[in-house]
């Protein structure tokens, strides 16, 4: 009789989990499951304390779900990836494991870790079985004629849509319950060494059952209005599923599968035209990009002129940005939302990141790392991809001269100033016509409201940025 080990990482679900499902295909096999936390490594990777807490709570839930299948989830806390590899090998040998099952992760250190595991296990004749379960399509399938990853998003997207419509949806169900539970030792899941930060469980529920319910509620109540509403930051208009996708409590395939179930007649149309599916395909693009270029997770870039950019890196400006005290209300409200909630609306992520890179001329790496250290949905592929896109140095980026004007963005997407007032109570009394533009306020208003002066002049900063970027790119 074989012993199969399912190694959980960022795939904390029992439904639609390719590796788990495959591990359980042999009805006779003994199935063991293992999760290894790596708090020290995660801190080095700037994981936020909210995301760490979300992981912790979800592994507790996962353990209960696995119990229902008669599978025991073993738990171990290690510090680094290297230590986790050594533990895993020991575990496999002690429990006479024949096959290891896991879903791939695409970051540089994670890929290196998995290669190390595979090589070491091979020596003991243990077979490693890896699966792509965090994407819609396995990376490597959508490639250009040279066998490389597409550089242009639109090309990637077109191919991706074709693949999605040609192949039937892969909704892998829960594996069948095992006859008996195998318990070789008892390993309780204790809080790992991380300064956990509480988060709002109404917004970010625990466990795949509640998350699937959240997805259904999104399709029922918000999906049809997403096209017109999704940029409105004052309303609860988007799915808020990113945190669950980032730790794999939900898979993107489940998103499409449920979309199909809700809208069978219009499904093909939605895959081609719907902007929510388009966002999932952006996610796909950045995941595939990271798979091909894992060093992106080490803040490397693919373009050859980025290191010519002369960053300003003013520490006082960086501090003001982080604390939501730049004197530009929409930027500050966004940053305060990030600090208080661990989540920020996509429009605000664009506005605040553009402000940091293009107006303050601060190295995008600092912003990327700060976002990661605060986001409950921090995901290297998406965070890095979007920061590089905003900074105009990514694979298919905004042109370098594109810069978000925070005042215009504020007027357009928070017309009544409701969002600003929610996060900047100092400005509650300012009228909706004036709230967006601090230059319309007189000194009295500012003093009364103890809100900072704008730290820069927008027009001047735009001119400087254009000169710096043009020089870096064309040496002009
Ligand atoms: P919805 O609008 O409901 O979209 C559904 C899903 O599509 C999201 O959950 C997400 O998985 C994907 N998606 C949405 N927008 C994007 C996008 N621009 N790029 C790639 N995928 C997208 N998202 C993260 O999950 N983790 C991050 O660390 C992250 N960092 C970002 C940094 C910057 C500078 C920017 C501009 C965007 C970042 N995003 C990140 C993408 C996006 O802002 C969030 O995914 C989205 O706001 C999450 O809210 P939602 O789940 O309600 O999204």
PDB file of C-alpha atoms and ligand atoms in Angstrom, residues 218 222 226 230 237-243 245-246 255 275-284 286 343-354 371-372 375 377-390, ligand 1:
ATOM      1  CA  UNK A 218     -21.030  38.768  -5.543  1.00  0.00           C
ATOM      2  CA  UNK A 222     -22.742  43.037  -7.608  1.00  0.00           C
ATOM      3  CA  UNK A 226     -19.437  45.745 -11.866  1.00  0.00           C
ATOM      4  CA  UNK A 230     -16.188  48.951 -10.206  1.00  0.00           C
ATOM      5  CA  UNK A 237     -18.602  47.400  -5.673  1.00  0.00           C
ATOM      6  CA  UNK A 238     -15.876  44.825  -6.202  1.00  0.00           C
ATOM      7  CA  UNK A 239     -15.733  41.178  -5.137  1.00  0.00           C
ATOM      8  CA  UNK A 240     -13.106  41.609  -2.379  1.00  0.00           C
ATOM      9  CA  UNK A 241     -11.925  38.087  -3.092  1.00  0.00           C
ATOM     10  CA  UNK A 242      -8.247  38.900  -3.563  1.00  0.00           C
ATOM     11  CA  UNK A 243      -7.194  37.875  -0.039  1.00  0.00           C
ATOM     12  CA  UNK A 245      -7.286  33.992  -3.916  1.00  0.00           C
ATOM     13  CA  UNK A 246      -3.848  34.964  -2.625  1.00  0.00           C
ATOM     14  CA  UNK A 255     -14.589  31.803  -9.974  1.00  0.00           C
ATOM     15  CA  UNK A 275     -14.286  43.415 -17.224  1.00  0.00           C
ATOM     16  CA  UNK A 276     -14.366  41.268 -14.079  1.00  0.00           C
ATOM     17  CA  UNK A 277     -13.063  38.311 -16.086  1.00  0.00           C
ATOM     18  CA  UNK A 278     -10.556  40.714 -17.607  1.00  0.00           C
ATOM     19  CA  UNK A 279      -9.230  41.391 -14.091  1.00  0.00           C
ATOM     20  CA  UNK A 280      -8.852  37.650 -13.528  1.00  0.00           C
ATOM     21  CA  UNK A 281      -6.912  37.482 -16.799  1.00  0.00           C
ATOM     22  CA  UNK A 282      -4.615  40.292 -15.585  1.00  0.00           C
ATOM     23  CA  UNK A 283      -4.028  38.122 -12.546  1.00  0.00           C
ATOM     24  CA  UNK A 284      -3.269  35.231 -14.861  1.00  0.00           C
ATOM     25  CA  UNK A 286       1.194  38.384 -13.871  1.00  0.00           C
ATOM     26  CA  UNK A 343      -6.912  46.307   1.659  1.00  0.00           C
ATOM     27  CA  UNK A 344      -7.300  49.106  -0.868  1.00  0.00           C
ATOM     28  CA  UNK A 345      -9.541  49.550  -3.882  1.00  0.00           C
ATOM     29  CA  UNK A 346      -7.723  48.974  -7.186  1.00  0.00           C
ATOM     30  CA  UNK A 347      -8.299  52.554  -8.356  1.00  0.00           C
ATOM     31  CA  UNK A 348      -6.678  53.842  -5.179  1.00  0.00           C
ATOM     32  CA  UNK A 349      -3.781  51.423  -5.492  1.00  0.00           C
ATOM     33  CA  UNK A 350      -3.182  52.975  -8.915  1.00  0.00           C
ATOM     34  CA  UNK A 351      -3.508  56.557  -7.682  1.00  0.00           C
ATOM     35  CA  UNK A 352      -1.303  56.114  -4.604  1.00  0.00           C
ATOM     36  CA  UNK A 353       1.383  54.104  -6.394  1.00  0.00           C
ATOM     37  CA  UNK A 354       1.506  56.544  -9.303  1.00  0.00           C
ATOM     38  CA  UNK A 371       2.153  47.556   0.109  1.00  0.00           C
ATOM     39  CA  UNK A 372       3.218  43.970   0.715  1.00  0.00           C
ATOM     40  CA  UNK A 375      -1.914  44.130   2.386  1.00  0.00           C
ATOM     41  CA  UNK A 377      -4.085  40.119  -0.050  1.00  0.00           C
ATOM     42  CA  UNK A 378      -0.357  40.693  -0.648  1.00  0.00           C
ATOM     43  CA  UNK A 379       0.549  38.572  -3.664  1.00  0.00           C
ATOM     44  CA  UNK A 380       4.027  38.907  -5.149  1.00  0.00           C
ATOM     45  CA  UNK A 381       2.986  38.317  -8.759  1.00  0.00           C
ATOM     46  CA  UNK A 382       0.150  40.842  -8.687  1.00  0.00           C
ATOM     47  CA  UNK A 383       1.819  43.395  -6.473  1.00  0.00           C
ATOM     48  CA  UNK A 384       5.063  43.381  -8.433  1.00  0.00           C
ATOM     49  CA  UNK A 385       3.295  43.269 -11.792  1.00  0.00           C
ATOM     50  CA  UNK A 386       1.108  46.231 -10.960  1.00  0.00           C
ATOM     51  CA  UNK A 387       3.917  48.307  -9.420  1.00  0.00           C
ATOM     52  CA  UNK A 388       6.022  47.736 -12.512  1.00  0.00           C
ATOM     53  CA  UNK A 389       3.030  48.581 -14.723  1.00  0.00           C
ATOM     54  CA  UNK A 390       2.389  51.858 -12.912  1.00  0.00           C
TER      55      UNK A 390
HETATM   56  P1  LIG B   1     -12.081  42.574  -8.178  1.00  0.00           P
HETATM   57  O1  LIG B   1     -12.198  43.891  -8.840  1.00  0.00           O
HETATM   58  O2  LIG B   1     -13.326  41.935  -7.721  1.00  0.00           O
HETATM   59  O3  LIG B   1     -11.300  41.620  -9.189  1.00  0.00           O
HETATM   60  C1  LIG B   1     -11.352  40.184  -9.077  1.00  0.00           C
HETATM   61  C2  LIG B   1      -9.978  39.609  -8.966  1.00  0.00           C
HETATM   62  O4  LIG B   1      -9.215  39.902 -10.130  1.00  0.00           O
HETATM   63  C3  LIG B   1      -9.150  40.163  -7.802  1.00  0.00           C
HETATM   64  O5  LIG B   1      -9.469  39.555  -6.583  1.00  0.00           O
HETATM   65  C4  LIG B   1      -7.734  39.873  -8.289  1.00  0.00           C
HETATM   66  O6  LIG B   1      -7.359  38.543  -8.041  1.00  0.00           O
HETATM   67  C5  LIG B   1      -7.838  40.097  -9.808  1.00  0.00           C
HETATM   68  N1  LIG B   1      -7.445  41.470 -10.116  1.00  0.00           N
HETATM   69  C6  LIG B   1      -8.185  42.594  -9.976  1.00  0.00           C
HETATM   70  N2  LIG B   1      -7.478  43.676 -10.391  1.00  0.00           N
HETATM   71  C7  LIG B   1      -6.271  43.213 -10.780  1.00  0.00           C
HETATM   72  C8  LIG B   1      -5.095  43.833 -11.285  1.00  0.00           C
HETATM   73  N3  LIG B   1      -5.007  45.154 -11.474  1.00  0.00           N
HETATM   74  N4  LIG B   1      -4.030  43.061 -11.560  1.00  0.00           N
HETATM   75  C9  LIG B   1      -4.071  41.726 -11.383  1.00  0.00           C
HETATM   76  N5  LIG B   1      -5.157  41.089 -10.903  1.00  0.00           N
HETATM   77  C10 LIG B   1      -6.239  41.817 -10.605  1.00  0.00           C
HETATM   78  N6  LIG B   1      -3.919  42.364  -5.989  1.00  0.00           N
HETATM   79  C11 LIG B   1      -3.653  41.377  -5.115  1.00  0.00           C
HETATM   80  O7  LIG B   1      -4.427  40.414  -5.028  1.00  0.00           O
HETATM   81  N7  LIG B   1      -2.523  41.414  -4.357  1.00  0.00           N
HETATM   82  C12 LIG B   1      -1.642  42.448  -4.391  1.00  0.00           C
HETATM   83  O8  LIG B   1      -0.629  42.429  -3.691  1.00  0.00           O
HETATM   84  C13 LIG B   1      -1.934  43.535  -5.275  1.00  0.00           C
HETATM   85  N8  LIG B   1      -1.120  44.615  -5.340  1.00  0.00           N
HETATM   86  C14 LIG B   1      -1.429  45.652  -6.193  1.00  0.00           C
HETATM   87  C15 LIG B   1      -0.581  46.763  -6.260  1.00  0.00           C
HETATM   88  C16 LIG B   1      -0.881  47.828  -7.095  1.00  0.00           C
HETATM   89  C17 LIG B   1       0.055  49.013  -7.185  1.00  0.00           C
HETATM   90  C18 LIG B   1      -2.042  47.785  -7.887  1.00  0.00           C
HETATM   91  C19 LIG B   1      -2.380  48.932  -8.808  1.00  0.00           C
HETATM   92  C20 LIG B   1      -2.882  46.683  -7.845  1.00  0.00           C
HETATM   93  C21 LIG B   1      -2.590  45.599  -7.008  1.00  0.00           C
HETATM   94  N9  LIG B   1      -3.425  44.461  -6.948  1.00  0.00           N
HETATM   95  C22 LIG B   1      -3.114  43.445  -6.084  1.00  0.00           C
HETATM   96  C23 LIG B   1      -4.531  44.278  -7.915  1.00  0.00           C
HETATM   97  C24 LIG B   1      -5.911  44.784  -7.461  1.00  0.00           C
HETATM   98  O9  LIG B   1      -5.818  46.073  -6.939  1.00  0.00           O
HETATM   99  C25 LIG B   1      -6.552  43.882  -6.431  1.00  0.00           C
HETATM  100  O10 LIG B   1      -6.494  42.545  -6.852  1.00  0.00           O
HETATM  101  C26 LIG B   1      -8.028  44.240  -6.238  1.00  0.00           C
HETATM  102  O11 LIG B   1      -8.146  45.570  -5.840  1.00  0.00           O
HETATM  103  C27 LIG B   1      -8.625  43.318  -5.204  1.00  0.00           C
HETATM  104  O12 LIG B   1      -9.950  43.629  -4.968  1.00  0.00           O
HETATM  105  P2  LIG B   1     -11.120  42.647  -5.429  1.00  0.00           P
HETATM  106  O13 LIG B   1     -10.818  41.270  -5.008  1.00  0.00           O
HETATM  107  O14 LIG B   1     -12.372  43.270  -4.944  1.00  0.00           O
HETATM  108  O15 LIG B   1     -11.006  42.760  -6.996  1.00  0.00           O
END
